[in-house]
Amino acid sequence: MGLACKLLEVLSEAMGLEKEALTKACVDMDQKVVVNFYPKCPQPDLTLGLKRHTDPGTITLLLQDQVGGLQATRDNGNTWITVQPVEGAFVVNLGDHGHYLSNGRFKNADHQAVVNSDCSRLSIATFQNPAPDATVYPLKIREGEKPILEEPITFAEMYRRKMSKDLELARLKKLAKEQQQLKEKEAENEKPKLEAKPLEEILA
């Protein structure tokens, strides 16, 4: 957690705030460590190791092995950039909480993980999250800017809204897929079918 706090100090100073500003905004920061194992897959194009998402917390530190598989996008998923592993180095992702505190000045990392056809992959992520009752609202709004949130909310409420939105998006994607499959089935049924004729008529 010490490294994460140091990075938050750098970001605080870059925003023109006291270096403890972002850490203090977390009220009582906690750390969650998650180990992800991605088995090799013979057809990696047919699956994802971890679907596209942004982390809800303040900041995330990721240690990945030399296989690689982390991808990030800057254009809403139109193109994906593979984050090449660097031995001994951490990948730093800003989360939604950090994004809101900076009023969008620092972007939350939109990313996903893909699997490999030849090798299994292992990654270790440490998530730095604020207290559930921590306030989510820009710490500084520069002249000419508008706040990216209409009003202050708690981190617990921010997380609830995020999960609700993700579930709704998943529902809409499933519905769109089902409608596409139905259209394809209807189109298949509308194709003219060859009329079966007795062998005698064919040979006549």
CSV table of C-alpha atoms in Angstrom, one decimal:
chain,number,residue,atom,x,y,z
A,1,MET,CA,0.0,0.0,0.0
A,2,GLY,CA,3.0,2.3,0.6
A,3,LEU,CA,3.8,2.5,-3.1
A,4,ALA,CA,0.1,3.3,-4.0
A,5,CYS,CA,0.1,6.1,-1.5
A,6,LYS,CA,3.3,7.5,-2.9
A,7,LEU,CA,1.8,7.5,-6.4
A,8,LEU,CA,-1.3,9.2,-5.1
A,9,GLU,CA,0.9,11.9,-3.6
A,10,VAL,CA,2.5,12.5,-7.0
A,11,LEU,CA,-1.0,12.8,-8.6
A,12,SER,CA,-2.2,15.1,-5.8
A,13,GLU,CA,0.7,17.5,-6.4
A,14,ALA,CA,0.1,17.4,-10.1
A,15,MET,CA,-3.4,18.6,-9.4
A,16,GLY,CA,-2.0,21.5,-7.4
A,17,LEU,CA,-3.2,20.1,-4.1
A,18,GLU,CA,-1.3,19.0,-0.9
A,19,LYS,CA,0.3,15.7,-1.5
A,20,GLU,CA,-1.9,13.9,1.0
A,21,ALA,CA,-5.1,15.1,-0.6
A,22,LEU,CA,-6.1,12.0,-2.5
A,23,THR,CA,-5.1,9.6,0.3
A,24,LYS,CA,-7.2,11.7,2.8
A,25,ALA,CA,-10.1,11.6,0.4
A,26,CYS,CA,-10.2,7.8,0.8
A,27,VAL,CA,-10.8,8.3,4.5
A,28,ASP,CA,-9.7,4.8,5.4
A,29,MET,CA,-8.0,3.1,2.5
A,30,ASP,CA,-8.1,-0.7,2.3
A,31,GLN,CA,-6.1,-3.0,0.0
A,32,LYS,CA,-7.4,-6.1,-1.7
A,33,VAL,CA,-5.1,-8.6,-3.4
A,34,VAL,CA,-6.4,-10.8,-6.2
A,35,VAL,CA,-4.4,-13.5,-8.0
A,36,ASN,CA,-5.7,-14.3,-11.5
A,37,PHE,CA,-4.8,-17.5,-13.3
A,38,TYR,CA,-5.6,-17.8,-17.0
A,39,PRO,CA,-5.2,-21.3,-18.4
A,40,LYS,CA,-3.9,-21.6,-22.0
A,41,CYS,CA,-6.8,-21.8,-24.5
A,42,PRO,CA,-6.5,-23.5,-28.0
A,43,GLN,CA,-8.9,-21.0,-29.4
A,44,PRO,CA,-8.2,-17.7,-27.7
A,45,ASP,CA,-10.4,-15.7,-30.1
A,46,LEU,CA,-13.5,-17.4,-28.8
A,47,THR,CA,-13.1,-16.3,-25.2
A,48,LEU,CA,-11.8,-13.5,-22.9
A,49,GLY,CA,-9.8,-14.0,-19.8
A,50,LEU,CA,-11.5,-10.9,-18.2
A,51,LYS,CA,-14.1,-8.8,-19.9
A,52,ARG,CA,-13.7,-5.1,-20.6
A,53,HIS,CA,-14.0,-2.9,-17.5
A,54,THR,CA,-12.7,-0.1,-15.3
A,55,ASP,CA,-11.7,-0.7,-11.7
A,56,PRO,CA,-14.0,1.0,-9.2
A,57,GLY,CA,-11.4,1.9,-6.6
A,58,THR,CA,-8.8,4.7,-6.4
A,59,ILE,CA,-5.7,3.1,-7.9
A,60,THR,CA,-4.6,-0.4,-8.9
A,61,LEU,CA,-1.1,-1.9,-9.1
A,62,LEU,CA,-0.8,-5.0,-11.4
A,63,LEU,CA,2.2,-7.4,-11.6
A,64,GLN,CA,1.9,-9.6,-14.6
A,65,ASP,CA,4.2,-12.4,-15.8
A,66,GLN,CA,6.1,-12.4,-19.0
A,67,VAL,CA,3.3,-14.1,-21.0
A,68,GLY,CA,1.3,-10.9,-21.2
A,69,GLY,CA,-2.4,-10.5,-22.0
A,70,LEU,CA,-3.4,-7.1,-20.5
A,71,GLN,CA,-5.0,-4.8,-23.1
A,72,ALA,CA,-6.2,-1.2,-22.8
A,73,THR,CA,-8.3,1.0,-25.1
A,74,ARG,CA,-8.5,4.8,-25.5
A,75,ASP,CA,-11.3,4.9,-28.1
A,76,ASN,CA,-14.2,3.0,-26.5
A,77,GLY,CA,-13.0,-0.4,-27.6
A,78,ASN,CA,-12.5,0.2,-31.3
A,79,THR,CA,-8.8,-0.6,-30.9
A,80,TRP,CA,-6.9,-2.4,-28.2
A,81,ILE,CA,-3.3,-1.8,-27.1
A,82,THR,CA,-1.4,-4.7,-25.6
A,83,VAL,CA,0.5,-3.7,-22.5
A,84,GLN,CA,3.8,-5.4,-22.9
A,85,PRO,CA,5.2,-7.0,-19.7
A,86,VAL,CA,8.3,-5.5,-18.2
A,87,GLU,CA,10.1,-7.8,-15.7
A,88,GLY,CA,9.8,-6.5,-12.2
A,89,ALA,CA,7.6,-3.5,-13.1
A,90,PHE,CA,4.1,-2.7,-12.0
A,91,VAL,CA,1.3,-1.6,-14.3
A,92,VAL,CA,-0.6,1.3,-12.7
A,93,ASN,CA,-4.3,1.7,-13.4
A,94,LEU,CA,-6.3,4.6,-12.1
A,95,GLY,CA,-9.8,3.6,-10.9
A,96,ASP,CA,-13.2,5.3,-11.1
A,97,HIS,CA,-12.8,6.9,-7.7
A,98,GLY,CA,-9.5,8.5,-8.7
A,99,HIS,CA,-11.0,9.6,-12.0
A,100,TYR,CA,-13.8,11.4,-10.3
A,101,LEU,CA,-11.6,13.0,-7.6
A,102,SER,CA,-9.4,14.5,-10.4
A,103,ASN,CA,-12.6,15.7,-12.3
A,104,GLY,CA,-11.6,13.5,-15.2
A,105,ARG,CA,-8.1,15.0,-15.5
A,106,PHE,CA,-6.7,11.6,-14.9
A,107,LYS,CA,-8.5,8.8,-16.8
A,108,ASN,CA,-9.7,5.5,-15.4
A,109,ALA,CA,-8.1,2.7,-17.3
A,110,ASP,CA,-10.5,0.9,-19.7
A,111,HIS,CA,-9.0,-2.6,-20.0
A,112,GLN,CA,-9.5,-6.3,-20.5
A,113,ALA,CA,-7.4,-9.5,-20.3
A,114,VAL,CA,-7.0,-12.0,-23.1
A,115,VAL,CA,-5.8,-15.6,-23.0
A,116,ASN,CA,-2.9,-17.2,-24.8
A,117,SER,CA,-3.0,-20.3,-27.0
A,118,ASP,CA,0.5,-21.5,-26.0
A,119,CYS,CA,1.0,-20.6,-22.3
A,120,SER,CA,-1.0,-20.1,-19.1
A,121,ARG,CA,-0.8,-16.6,-17.6
A,122,LEU,CA,-0.6,-15.4,-14.0
A,123,SER,CA,-1.2,-11.9,-12.7
A,124,ILE,CA,-1.4,-10.3,-9.2
A,125,ALA,CA,-3.5,-7.2,-8.7
A,126,THR,CA,-3.6,-5.0,-5.6
A,127,PHE,CA,-6.7,-2.8,-5.5
A,128,GLN,CA,-6.6,0.4,-3.3
A,129,ASN,CA,-10.2,1.2,-2.3
A,130,PRO,CA,-11.6,4.1,-0.2
A,131,ALA,CA,-14.0,3.6,2.7
A,132,PRO,CA,-17.6,2.9,1.8
A,133,ASP,CA,-18.6,6.3,3.2
A,134,ALA,CA,-15.8,8.2,1.5
A,135,THR,CA,-17.1,11.2,-0.5
A,136,VAL,CA,-16.8,10.9,-4.3
A,137,TYR,CA,-16.6,14.3,-5.9
A,138,PRO,CA,-13.8,16.4,-7.6
A,139,LEU,CA,-11.3,17.7,-5.2
A,140,LYS,CA,-10.4,20.6,-7.5
A,141,ILE,CA,-12.3,22.1,-10.4
A,142,ARG,CA,-10.2,24.3,-12.6
A,143,GLU,CA,-11.4,27.5,-14.1
A,144,GLY,CA,-13.7,26.9,-17.1
A,145,GLU,CA,-14.3,23.3,-16.1
A,146,LYS,CA,-17.6,21.7,-15.0
A,147,PRO,CA,-17.7,18.9,-12.4
A,148,ILE,CA,-18.2,15.5,-13.9
A,149,LEU,CA,-20.5,14.6,-11.1
A,150,GLU,CA,-23.7,16.5,-10.4
A,151,GLU,CA,-23.4,16.1,-6.7
A,152,PRO,CA,-21.2,14.4,-4.0
A,153,ILE,CA,-22.0,10.7,-3.4
A,154,THR,CA,-20.5,8.0,-1.2
A,155,PHE,CA,-18.2,5.4,-2.7
A,156,ALA,CA,-20.8,2.8,-1.7
A,157,GLU,CA,-23.4,4.6,-3.8
A,158,MET,CA,-20.9,5.0,-6.7
A,159,TYR,CA,-20.2,1.3,-6.7
A,160,ARG,CA,-23.9,0.4,-6.6
A,161,ARG,CA,-24.6,2.6,-9.6
A,162,LYS,CA,-21.6,1.1,-11.5
A,163,MET,CA,-22.8,-2.4,-10.9
A,164,SER,CA,-26.4,-1.6,-11.9
A,165,LYS,CA,-25.1,0.0,-15.1
A,166,ASP,CA,-22.9,-3.0,-15.9
A,167,LEU,CA,-25.8,-5.4,-15.3
A,168,GLU,CA,-28.0,-3.3,-17.6
A,169,LEU,CA,-25.4,-3.3,-20.3
A,170,ALA,CA,-25.0,-7.0,-20.0
A,171,ARG,CA,-28.7,-7.5,-20.3
A,172,LEU,CA,-28.9,-5.3,-23.4
A,173,LYS,CA,-26.0,-7.1,-25.1
A,174,LYS,CA,-27.7,-10.4,-24.4
A,175,LEU,CA,-31.0,-9.1,-25.8
A,176,ALA,CA,-29.3,-7.8,-28.9
A,177,LYS,CA,-27.6,-11.1,-29.5
A,178,GLU,CA,-30.9,-13.0,-29.1
A,179,GLN,CA,-32.6,-10.6,-31.6
A,180,GLN,CA,-29.8,-11.1,-34.1
A,181,GLN,CA,-30.0,-14.9,-33.8
A,182,LEU,CA,-33.8,-14.7,-34.3
A,183,LYS,CA,-33.4,-12.6,-37.4
A,184,GLU,CA,-30.9,-15.0,-38.8
A,185,LYS,CA,-33.2,-17.9,-38.1
A,186,GLU,CA,-36.1,-16.1,-39.7
A,187,ALA,CA,-34.0,-15.3,-42.8
A,188,GLU,CA,-33.0,-18.9,-43.0
A,189,ASN,CA,-36.6,-20.0,-42.9
A,190,GLU,CA,-37.6,-17.5,-45.6
A,191,LYS,CA,-35.1,-19.0,-48.1
A,192,PRO,CA,-36.8,-20.8,-51.0
A,193,LYS,CA,-36.7,-24.5,-50.5
A,194,LEU,CA,-36.3,-27.0,-53.3
A,195,GLU,CA,-39.5,-29.0,-53.9
A,196,ALA,CA,-39.0,-32.7,-53.5
A,197,LYS,CA,-40.1,-34.6,-56.6
A,198,PRO,CA,-40.5,-38.4,-57.1
A,199,LEU,CA,-37.6,-40.0,-58.9
A,200,GLU,CA,-39.9,-41.0,-61.8
A,201,GLU,CA,-40.6,-37.3,-62.5
A,202,ILE,CA,-36.9,-36.4,-62.4
A,203,LEU,CA,-36.0,-39.1,-64.9
A,204,ALA,CA,-39.0,-38.6,-67.2
